[in-house]
Coordinates of C-alpha atoms and ligand atoms in Angstrom, one line a residue:
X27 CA -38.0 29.4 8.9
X28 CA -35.5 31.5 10.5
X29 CA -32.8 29.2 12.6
X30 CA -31.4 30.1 16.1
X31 CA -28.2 28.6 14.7
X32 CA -27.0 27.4 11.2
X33 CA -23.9 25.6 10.6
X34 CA -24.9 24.4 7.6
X35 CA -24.2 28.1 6.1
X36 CA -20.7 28.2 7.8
X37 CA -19.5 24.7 6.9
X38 CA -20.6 24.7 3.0
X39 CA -18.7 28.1 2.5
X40 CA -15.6 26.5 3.7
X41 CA -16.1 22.9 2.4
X42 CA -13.0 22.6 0.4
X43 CA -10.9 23.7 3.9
X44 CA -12.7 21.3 6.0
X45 CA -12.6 18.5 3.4
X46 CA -8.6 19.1 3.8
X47 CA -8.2 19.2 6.9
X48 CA -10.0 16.0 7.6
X49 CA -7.9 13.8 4.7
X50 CA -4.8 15.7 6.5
X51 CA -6.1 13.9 9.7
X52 CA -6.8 10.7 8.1
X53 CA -3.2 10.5 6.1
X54 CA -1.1 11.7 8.9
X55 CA -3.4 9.3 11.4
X56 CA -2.1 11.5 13.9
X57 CA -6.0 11.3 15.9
X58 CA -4.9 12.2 19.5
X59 CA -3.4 15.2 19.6
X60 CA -0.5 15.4 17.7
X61 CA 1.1 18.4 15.1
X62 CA -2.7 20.3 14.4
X63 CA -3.4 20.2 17.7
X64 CA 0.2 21.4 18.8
X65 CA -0.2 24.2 15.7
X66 CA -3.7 25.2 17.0
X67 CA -2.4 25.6 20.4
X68 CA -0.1 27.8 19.5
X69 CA -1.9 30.2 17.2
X70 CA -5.3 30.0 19.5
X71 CA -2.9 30.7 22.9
X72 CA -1.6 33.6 20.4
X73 CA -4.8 34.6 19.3
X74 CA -5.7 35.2 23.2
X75 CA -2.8 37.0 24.3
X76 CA -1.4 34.0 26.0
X77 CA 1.8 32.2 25.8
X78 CA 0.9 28.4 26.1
X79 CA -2.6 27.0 25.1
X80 CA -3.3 23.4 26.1
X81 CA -6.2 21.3 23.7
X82 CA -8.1 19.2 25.4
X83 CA -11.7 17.3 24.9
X84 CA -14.1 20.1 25.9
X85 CA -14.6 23.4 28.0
X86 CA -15.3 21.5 30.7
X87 CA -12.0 19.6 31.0
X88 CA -10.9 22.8 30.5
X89 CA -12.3 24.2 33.5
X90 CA -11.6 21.0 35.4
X91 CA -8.3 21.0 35.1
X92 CA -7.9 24.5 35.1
X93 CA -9.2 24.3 38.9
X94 CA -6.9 21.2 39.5
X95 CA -4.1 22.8 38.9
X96 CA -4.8 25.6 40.9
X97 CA -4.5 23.0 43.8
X98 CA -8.1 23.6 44.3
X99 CA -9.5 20.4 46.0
X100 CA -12.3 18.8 48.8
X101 CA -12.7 21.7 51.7
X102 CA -12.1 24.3 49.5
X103 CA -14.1 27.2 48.3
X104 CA -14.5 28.7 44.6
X105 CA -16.0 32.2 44.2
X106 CA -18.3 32.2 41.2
X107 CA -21.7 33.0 39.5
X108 CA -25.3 31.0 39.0
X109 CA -26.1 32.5 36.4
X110 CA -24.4 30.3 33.4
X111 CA -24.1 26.8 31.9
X112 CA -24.1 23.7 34.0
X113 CA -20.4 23.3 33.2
X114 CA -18.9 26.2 35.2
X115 CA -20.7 24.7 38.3
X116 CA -20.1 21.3 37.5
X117 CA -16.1 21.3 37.0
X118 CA -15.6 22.9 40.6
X119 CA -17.9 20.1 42.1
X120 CA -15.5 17.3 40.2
X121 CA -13.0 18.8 42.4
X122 CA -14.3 18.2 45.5
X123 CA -14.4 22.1 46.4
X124 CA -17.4 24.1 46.8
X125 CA -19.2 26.9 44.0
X126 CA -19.9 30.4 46.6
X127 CA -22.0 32.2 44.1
X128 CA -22.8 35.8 44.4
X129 CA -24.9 38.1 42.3
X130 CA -24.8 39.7 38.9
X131 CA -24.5 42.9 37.7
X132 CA -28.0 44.0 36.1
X133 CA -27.0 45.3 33.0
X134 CA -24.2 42.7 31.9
X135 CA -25.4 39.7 33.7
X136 CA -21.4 39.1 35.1
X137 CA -20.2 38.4 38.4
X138 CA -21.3 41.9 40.2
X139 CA -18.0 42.6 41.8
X140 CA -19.0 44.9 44.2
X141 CA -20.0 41.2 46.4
X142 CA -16.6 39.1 45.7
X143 CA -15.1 40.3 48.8
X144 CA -18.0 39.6 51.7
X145 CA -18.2 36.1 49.8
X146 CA -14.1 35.0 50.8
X147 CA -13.4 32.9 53.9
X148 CA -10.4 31.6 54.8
X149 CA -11.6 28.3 52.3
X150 CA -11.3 30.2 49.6
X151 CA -9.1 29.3 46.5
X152 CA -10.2 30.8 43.4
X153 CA -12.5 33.7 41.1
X154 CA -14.4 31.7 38.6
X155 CA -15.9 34.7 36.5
X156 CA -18.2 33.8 33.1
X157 CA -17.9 36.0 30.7
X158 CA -21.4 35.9 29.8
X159 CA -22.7 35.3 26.1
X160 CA -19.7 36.8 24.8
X161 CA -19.3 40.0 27.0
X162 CA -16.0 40.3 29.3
X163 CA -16.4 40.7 32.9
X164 CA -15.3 43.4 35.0
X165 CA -11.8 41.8 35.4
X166 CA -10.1 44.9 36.7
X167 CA -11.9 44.8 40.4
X168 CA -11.3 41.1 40.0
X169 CA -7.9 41.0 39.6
X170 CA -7.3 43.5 42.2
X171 CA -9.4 41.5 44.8
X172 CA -7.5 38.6 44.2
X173 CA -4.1 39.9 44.4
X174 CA -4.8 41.0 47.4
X175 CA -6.2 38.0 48.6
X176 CA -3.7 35.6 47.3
X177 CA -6.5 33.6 45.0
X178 CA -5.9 32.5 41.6
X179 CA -8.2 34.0 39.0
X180 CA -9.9 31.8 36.2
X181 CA -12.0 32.8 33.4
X182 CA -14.2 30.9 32.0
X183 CA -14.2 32.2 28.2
X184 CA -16.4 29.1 26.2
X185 CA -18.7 32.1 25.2
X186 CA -16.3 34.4 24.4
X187 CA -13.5 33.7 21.9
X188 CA -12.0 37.2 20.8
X189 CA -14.2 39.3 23.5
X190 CA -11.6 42.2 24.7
X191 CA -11.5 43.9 28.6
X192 CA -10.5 47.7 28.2
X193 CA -8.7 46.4 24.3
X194 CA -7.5 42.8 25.5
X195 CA -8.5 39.9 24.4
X196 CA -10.0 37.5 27.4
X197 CA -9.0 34.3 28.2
X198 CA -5.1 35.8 29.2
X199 CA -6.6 38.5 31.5
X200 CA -6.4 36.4 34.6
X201 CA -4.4 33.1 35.9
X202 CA -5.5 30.6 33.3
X203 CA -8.8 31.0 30.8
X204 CA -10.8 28.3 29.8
X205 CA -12.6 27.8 26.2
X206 CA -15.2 25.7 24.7
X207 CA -15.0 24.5 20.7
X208 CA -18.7 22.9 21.3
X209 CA -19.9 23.0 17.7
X210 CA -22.2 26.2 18.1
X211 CA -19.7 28.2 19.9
X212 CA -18.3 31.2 18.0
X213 CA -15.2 28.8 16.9
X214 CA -16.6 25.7 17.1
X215 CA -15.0 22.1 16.3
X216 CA -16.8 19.6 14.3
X217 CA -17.1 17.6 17.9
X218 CA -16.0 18.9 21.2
X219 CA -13.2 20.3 22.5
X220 CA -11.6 22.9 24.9
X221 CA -8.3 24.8 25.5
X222 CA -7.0 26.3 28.8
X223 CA -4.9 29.2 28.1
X224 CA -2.7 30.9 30.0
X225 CA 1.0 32.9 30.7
X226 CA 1.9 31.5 33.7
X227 CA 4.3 27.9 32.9
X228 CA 3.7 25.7 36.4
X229 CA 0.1 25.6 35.3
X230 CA 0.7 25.1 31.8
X231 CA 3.0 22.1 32.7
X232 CA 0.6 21.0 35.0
X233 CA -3.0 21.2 32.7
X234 CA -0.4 19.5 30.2
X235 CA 0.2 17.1 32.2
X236 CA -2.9 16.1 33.7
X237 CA -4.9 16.1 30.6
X238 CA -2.3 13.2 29.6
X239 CA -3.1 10.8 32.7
X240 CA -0.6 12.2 34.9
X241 CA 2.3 11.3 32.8
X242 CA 5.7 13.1 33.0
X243 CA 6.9 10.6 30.6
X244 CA 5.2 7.7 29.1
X245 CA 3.9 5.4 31.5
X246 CA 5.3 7.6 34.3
X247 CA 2.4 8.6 36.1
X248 CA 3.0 11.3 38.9
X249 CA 0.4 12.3 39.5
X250 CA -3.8 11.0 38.5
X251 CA -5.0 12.3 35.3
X252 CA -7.4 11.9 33.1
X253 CA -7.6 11.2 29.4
X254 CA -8.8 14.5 28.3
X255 CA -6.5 15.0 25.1
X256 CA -7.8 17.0 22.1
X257 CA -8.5 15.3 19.3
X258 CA -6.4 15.4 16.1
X259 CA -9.2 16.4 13.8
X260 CA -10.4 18.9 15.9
X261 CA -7.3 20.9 16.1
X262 CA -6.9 20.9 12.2
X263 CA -10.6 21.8 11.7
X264 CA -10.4 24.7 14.3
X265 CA -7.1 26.0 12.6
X266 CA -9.1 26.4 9.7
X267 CA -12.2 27.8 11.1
X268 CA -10.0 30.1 13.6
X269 CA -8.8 32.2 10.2
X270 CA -12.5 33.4 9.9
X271 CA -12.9 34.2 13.2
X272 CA -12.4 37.8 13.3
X273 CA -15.2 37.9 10.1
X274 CA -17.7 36.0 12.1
X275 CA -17.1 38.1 15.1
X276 CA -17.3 41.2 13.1
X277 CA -20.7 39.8 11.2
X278 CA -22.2 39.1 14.4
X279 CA -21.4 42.6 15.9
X280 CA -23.4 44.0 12.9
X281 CA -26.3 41.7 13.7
X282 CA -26.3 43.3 17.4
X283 CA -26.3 46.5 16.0
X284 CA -29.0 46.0 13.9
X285 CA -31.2 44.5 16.5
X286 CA -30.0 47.1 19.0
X287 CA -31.1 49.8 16.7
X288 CA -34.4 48.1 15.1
X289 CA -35.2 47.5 19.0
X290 CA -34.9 51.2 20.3
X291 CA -38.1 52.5 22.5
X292 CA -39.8 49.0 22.3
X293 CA -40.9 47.0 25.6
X294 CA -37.7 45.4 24.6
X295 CA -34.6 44.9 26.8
X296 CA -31.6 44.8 24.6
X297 CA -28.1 43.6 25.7
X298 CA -25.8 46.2 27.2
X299 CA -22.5 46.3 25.9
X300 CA -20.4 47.5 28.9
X301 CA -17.9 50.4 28.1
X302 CA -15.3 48.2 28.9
X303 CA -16.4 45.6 26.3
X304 CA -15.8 44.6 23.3
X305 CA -19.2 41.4 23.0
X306 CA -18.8 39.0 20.8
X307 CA -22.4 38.3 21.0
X308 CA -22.0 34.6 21.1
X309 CA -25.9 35.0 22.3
X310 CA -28.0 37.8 21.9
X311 CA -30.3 37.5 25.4
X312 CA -33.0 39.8 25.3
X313 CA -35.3 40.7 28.1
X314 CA -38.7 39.9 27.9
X315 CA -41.8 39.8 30.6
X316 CA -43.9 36.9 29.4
X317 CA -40.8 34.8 28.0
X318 CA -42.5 31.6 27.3
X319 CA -45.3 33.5 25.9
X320 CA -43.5 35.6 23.4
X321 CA -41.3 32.4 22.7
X322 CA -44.4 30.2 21.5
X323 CA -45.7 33.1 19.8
X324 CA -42.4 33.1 17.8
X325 CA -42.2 29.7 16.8
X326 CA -45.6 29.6 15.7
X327 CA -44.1 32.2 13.3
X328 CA -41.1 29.9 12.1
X329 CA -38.7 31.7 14.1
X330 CA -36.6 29.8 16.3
X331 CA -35.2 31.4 19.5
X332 CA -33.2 29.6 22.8
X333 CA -33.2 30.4 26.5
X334 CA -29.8 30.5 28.3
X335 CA -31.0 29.7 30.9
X336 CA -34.3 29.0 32.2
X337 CA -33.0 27.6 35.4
X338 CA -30.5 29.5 37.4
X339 CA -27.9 26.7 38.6
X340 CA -28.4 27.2 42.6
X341 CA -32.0 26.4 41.6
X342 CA -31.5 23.2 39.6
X343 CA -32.1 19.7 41.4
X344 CA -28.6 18.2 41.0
X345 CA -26.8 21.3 43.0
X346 CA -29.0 21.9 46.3
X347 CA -26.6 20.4 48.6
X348 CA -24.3 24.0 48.2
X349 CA -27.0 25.9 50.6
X350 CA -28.1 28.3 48.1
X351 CA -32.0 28.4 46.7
X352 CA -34.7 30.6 45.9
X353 CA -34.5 34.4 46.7
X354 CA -30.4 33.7 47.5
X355 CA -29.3 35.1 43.8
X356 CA -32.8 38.2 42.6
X357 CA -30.9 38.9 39.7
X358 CA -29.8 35.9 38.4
X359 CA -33.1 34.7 39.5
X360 CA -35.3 37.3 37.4
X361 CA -32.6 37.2 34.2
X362 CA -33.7 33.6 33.8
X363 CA -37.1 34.4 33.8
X364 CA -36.9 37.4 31.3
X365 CA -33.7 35.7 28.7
X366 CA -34.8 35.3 25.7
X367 CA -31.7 34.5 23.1
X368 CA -32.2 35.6 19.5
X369 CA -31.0 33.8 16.4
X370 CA -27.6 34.8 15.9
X371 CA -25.0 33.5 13.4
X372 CA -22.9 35.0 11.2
X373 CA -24.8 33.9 8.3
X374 CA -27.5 35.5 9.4
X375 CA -29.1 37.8 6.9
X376 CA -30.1 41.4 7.6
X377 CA -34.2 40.9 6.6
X378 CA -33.9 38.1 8.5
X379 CA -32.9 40.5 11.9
X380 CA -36.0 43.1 10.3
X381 CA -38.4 40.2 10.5
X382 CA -37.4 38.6 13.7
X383 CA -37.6 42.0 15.7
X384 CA -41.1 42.6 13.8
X385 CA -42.1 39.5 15.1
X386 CA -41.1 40.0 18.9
X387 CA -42.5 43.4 19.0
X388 CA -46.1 42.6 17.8
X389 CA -45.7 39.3 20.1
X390 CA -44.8 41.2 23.3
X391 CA -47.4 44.0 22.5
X392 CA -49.8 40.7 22.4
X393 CA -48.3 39.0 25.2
X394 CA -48.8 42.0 27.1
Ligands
LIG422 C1 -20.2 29.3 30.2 C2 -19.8 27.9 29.8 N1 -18.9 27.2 30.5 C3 -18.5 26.0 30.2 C4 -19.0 25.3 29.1 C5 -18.6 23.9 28.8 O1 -18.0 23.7 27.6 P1 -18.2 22.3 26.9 O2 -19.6 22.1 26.4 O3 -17.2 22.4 25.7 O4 -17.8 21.2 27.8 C6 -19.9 26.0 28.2 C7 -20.5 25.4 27.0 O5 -21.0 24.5 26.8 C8 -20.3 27.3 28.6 O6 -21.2 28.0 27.9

């Protein structure tokens, strides 16, 4: 059987660490945030070109509070994309504000930017790019279109820990970036958790403060928060995991190339990397005509794949009431019908790469 994921590989090649880190936890009982968590913050933020990080329980608190402190709110508008997790979608709706998608770009899959400006109104607050399974979007136009419109940019990075824009790491490109630690994720806690990072110190203060119900001080609550806090055992398993980061990324750069190269000339789509980008491949997305088909046939041959995602969110039941639906997004709209993610891990072995794109060739030629 060849996994879409395995964490078993990562975690019993760094058992002792782990082991460590948890009895740290335990002994110091410091469970809500606390010195690992303050450590992490501090060499993640770094890692990312920022200068504060703030840990909280998940990407999505993240991206909650991320929006909150941009003063985004009910009435407003948020400039983003359909074509990602739930999450992105769901944190602006918490807010009270509305998710204006536009388009992707064919090749990459991010936020096509050539659309951002006919998408502002006068509601508009903020740019919520995704940098897609590990690839950076095309910050540069971004950036420029909000400057020039006064809005505050946020990235959503929880794909794309270590991804670099034109040599820079993402995450500290715009206003505030936003991470996920989900367990699968390239640096992944052993439970959730999520990190805004950013340079600019009113929203640092502010994330800080919210994540912390509101509180200035202890039991001084100016304004309403939320108990988001990162965990301390998350903060001192990611500090550990975060010193292998670079090898993993590098591992599953290696993987892409392999696949890139071993899928040449085939009815295979293969992932662009832009010439801006440095991917981090946190999914390899194929593109595939007859998805489910050539999926089935895979698993019948052991080999797990995943699809993310098969439903575009404009199109999901939960979000209709934003006015966008079928035929709105075509791209977006034919990407989830053609993404097909490979297994991808750093573990990964290179016959395992040879036999999964044998596999998908003679199951698309079949499919066909
Ligand atoms: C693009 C994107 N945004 C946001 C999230 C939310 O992160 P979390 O699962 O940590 O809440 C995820 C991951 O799940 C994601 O992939």
């Amino acid at each position: 059987m060849i996994p879409f994921l395995n964490l078993k590989a990562q975690h019993a090649a760094l058992e002792q660490e782990l082991l460590a880190a948890f009895k740290h936890t335990l002994e110091s009982t410091q469970f809500v945030l606390g010195k690992e968590v303050a450590a992490f913050e501090e060499e993640f933020a770094g890692y990312s070109g920022g200068r504060f990080g703030i840990g909280v329980n998940s990407g999505t608190s993240a991206l909650h509070l991320a929006l909150l402190a941009a003063g985004v709110g009910p009435g407003d508008e948020v400039i983003t994309v359909s074509c990602t997790f739930v999450a992105t979608v769901a944190a602006v709706d918490y807010t009270g504000a509305r998710p204006v998608f536009v388009d992707v770009d064919r090749d990459t899959l991010n936020m096509d930017v050539t659309q951002i400006e006919a998408a502002i109104t006068d509601r508009t607050k903020v740019i919520l790019p995704v940098h897609l399974h590990g690839q950076p979007a095309d910050m540069d136009p971004i950036l420029d279109i909000a400057r020039r419109h006064d809005l505050v940019v946020i990235e959503d990075a929880a794909q794309a820990h270590g991804a670099e824009y034109k040599g820079r790491r993402v995450g500290s490109l715009g206003d505030m970036g936003c991470f996920s630690f989900y367990p699968g994720k390239n640096l992944g806690a052993c439970g959730e958790g999520g990190m805004v990072v950013t340079n600019n110190e009113d929203f640092a203060q502010r994330v800080r403060m919210l994540r912390d119900w509101g509180q200035e001080r202890k039991y001084h609550h100016v304004a309403k928060g939320f108990n988001y806090r990162m965990e301390g055992v998350q903060g001192a398993v990611l500090r550990v995991k975060l010193r292998h980061l670079d090898a993993w990324t590098a591992a599953r750069r290696e993987h892409a190339a392999k696949y890139g190269s071993l899928l040449e000339d085939t009815g295979v789509k293969t992932p662009v990397e832009a010439s801006f980008a440095r991917h981090v491949y946190h999914v390899y997305g194929v593109r595939v005509s007859n998805r489910d088909a050539v999926q089935s046939a895979l698993q019948g041959r052991d080999i797990q794949t995943g699809i993310h995602y098969p439903i575009p969110v404009h199109m999901q039941t939960a979000y209709q009431e934003f006015g966008f639906g079928p035929g709105d997004l075509p791209v977006t709209e034919q990407a989830s019908a053609e993404l097909l993610s490979l297994p991808m891990f750093p573990e990964l072995e290179r016959g395992q790469v040879k036999q999964v794109c044998e596999a998908l060739v003679e199951a698309v030629e079949d499919s066909g």
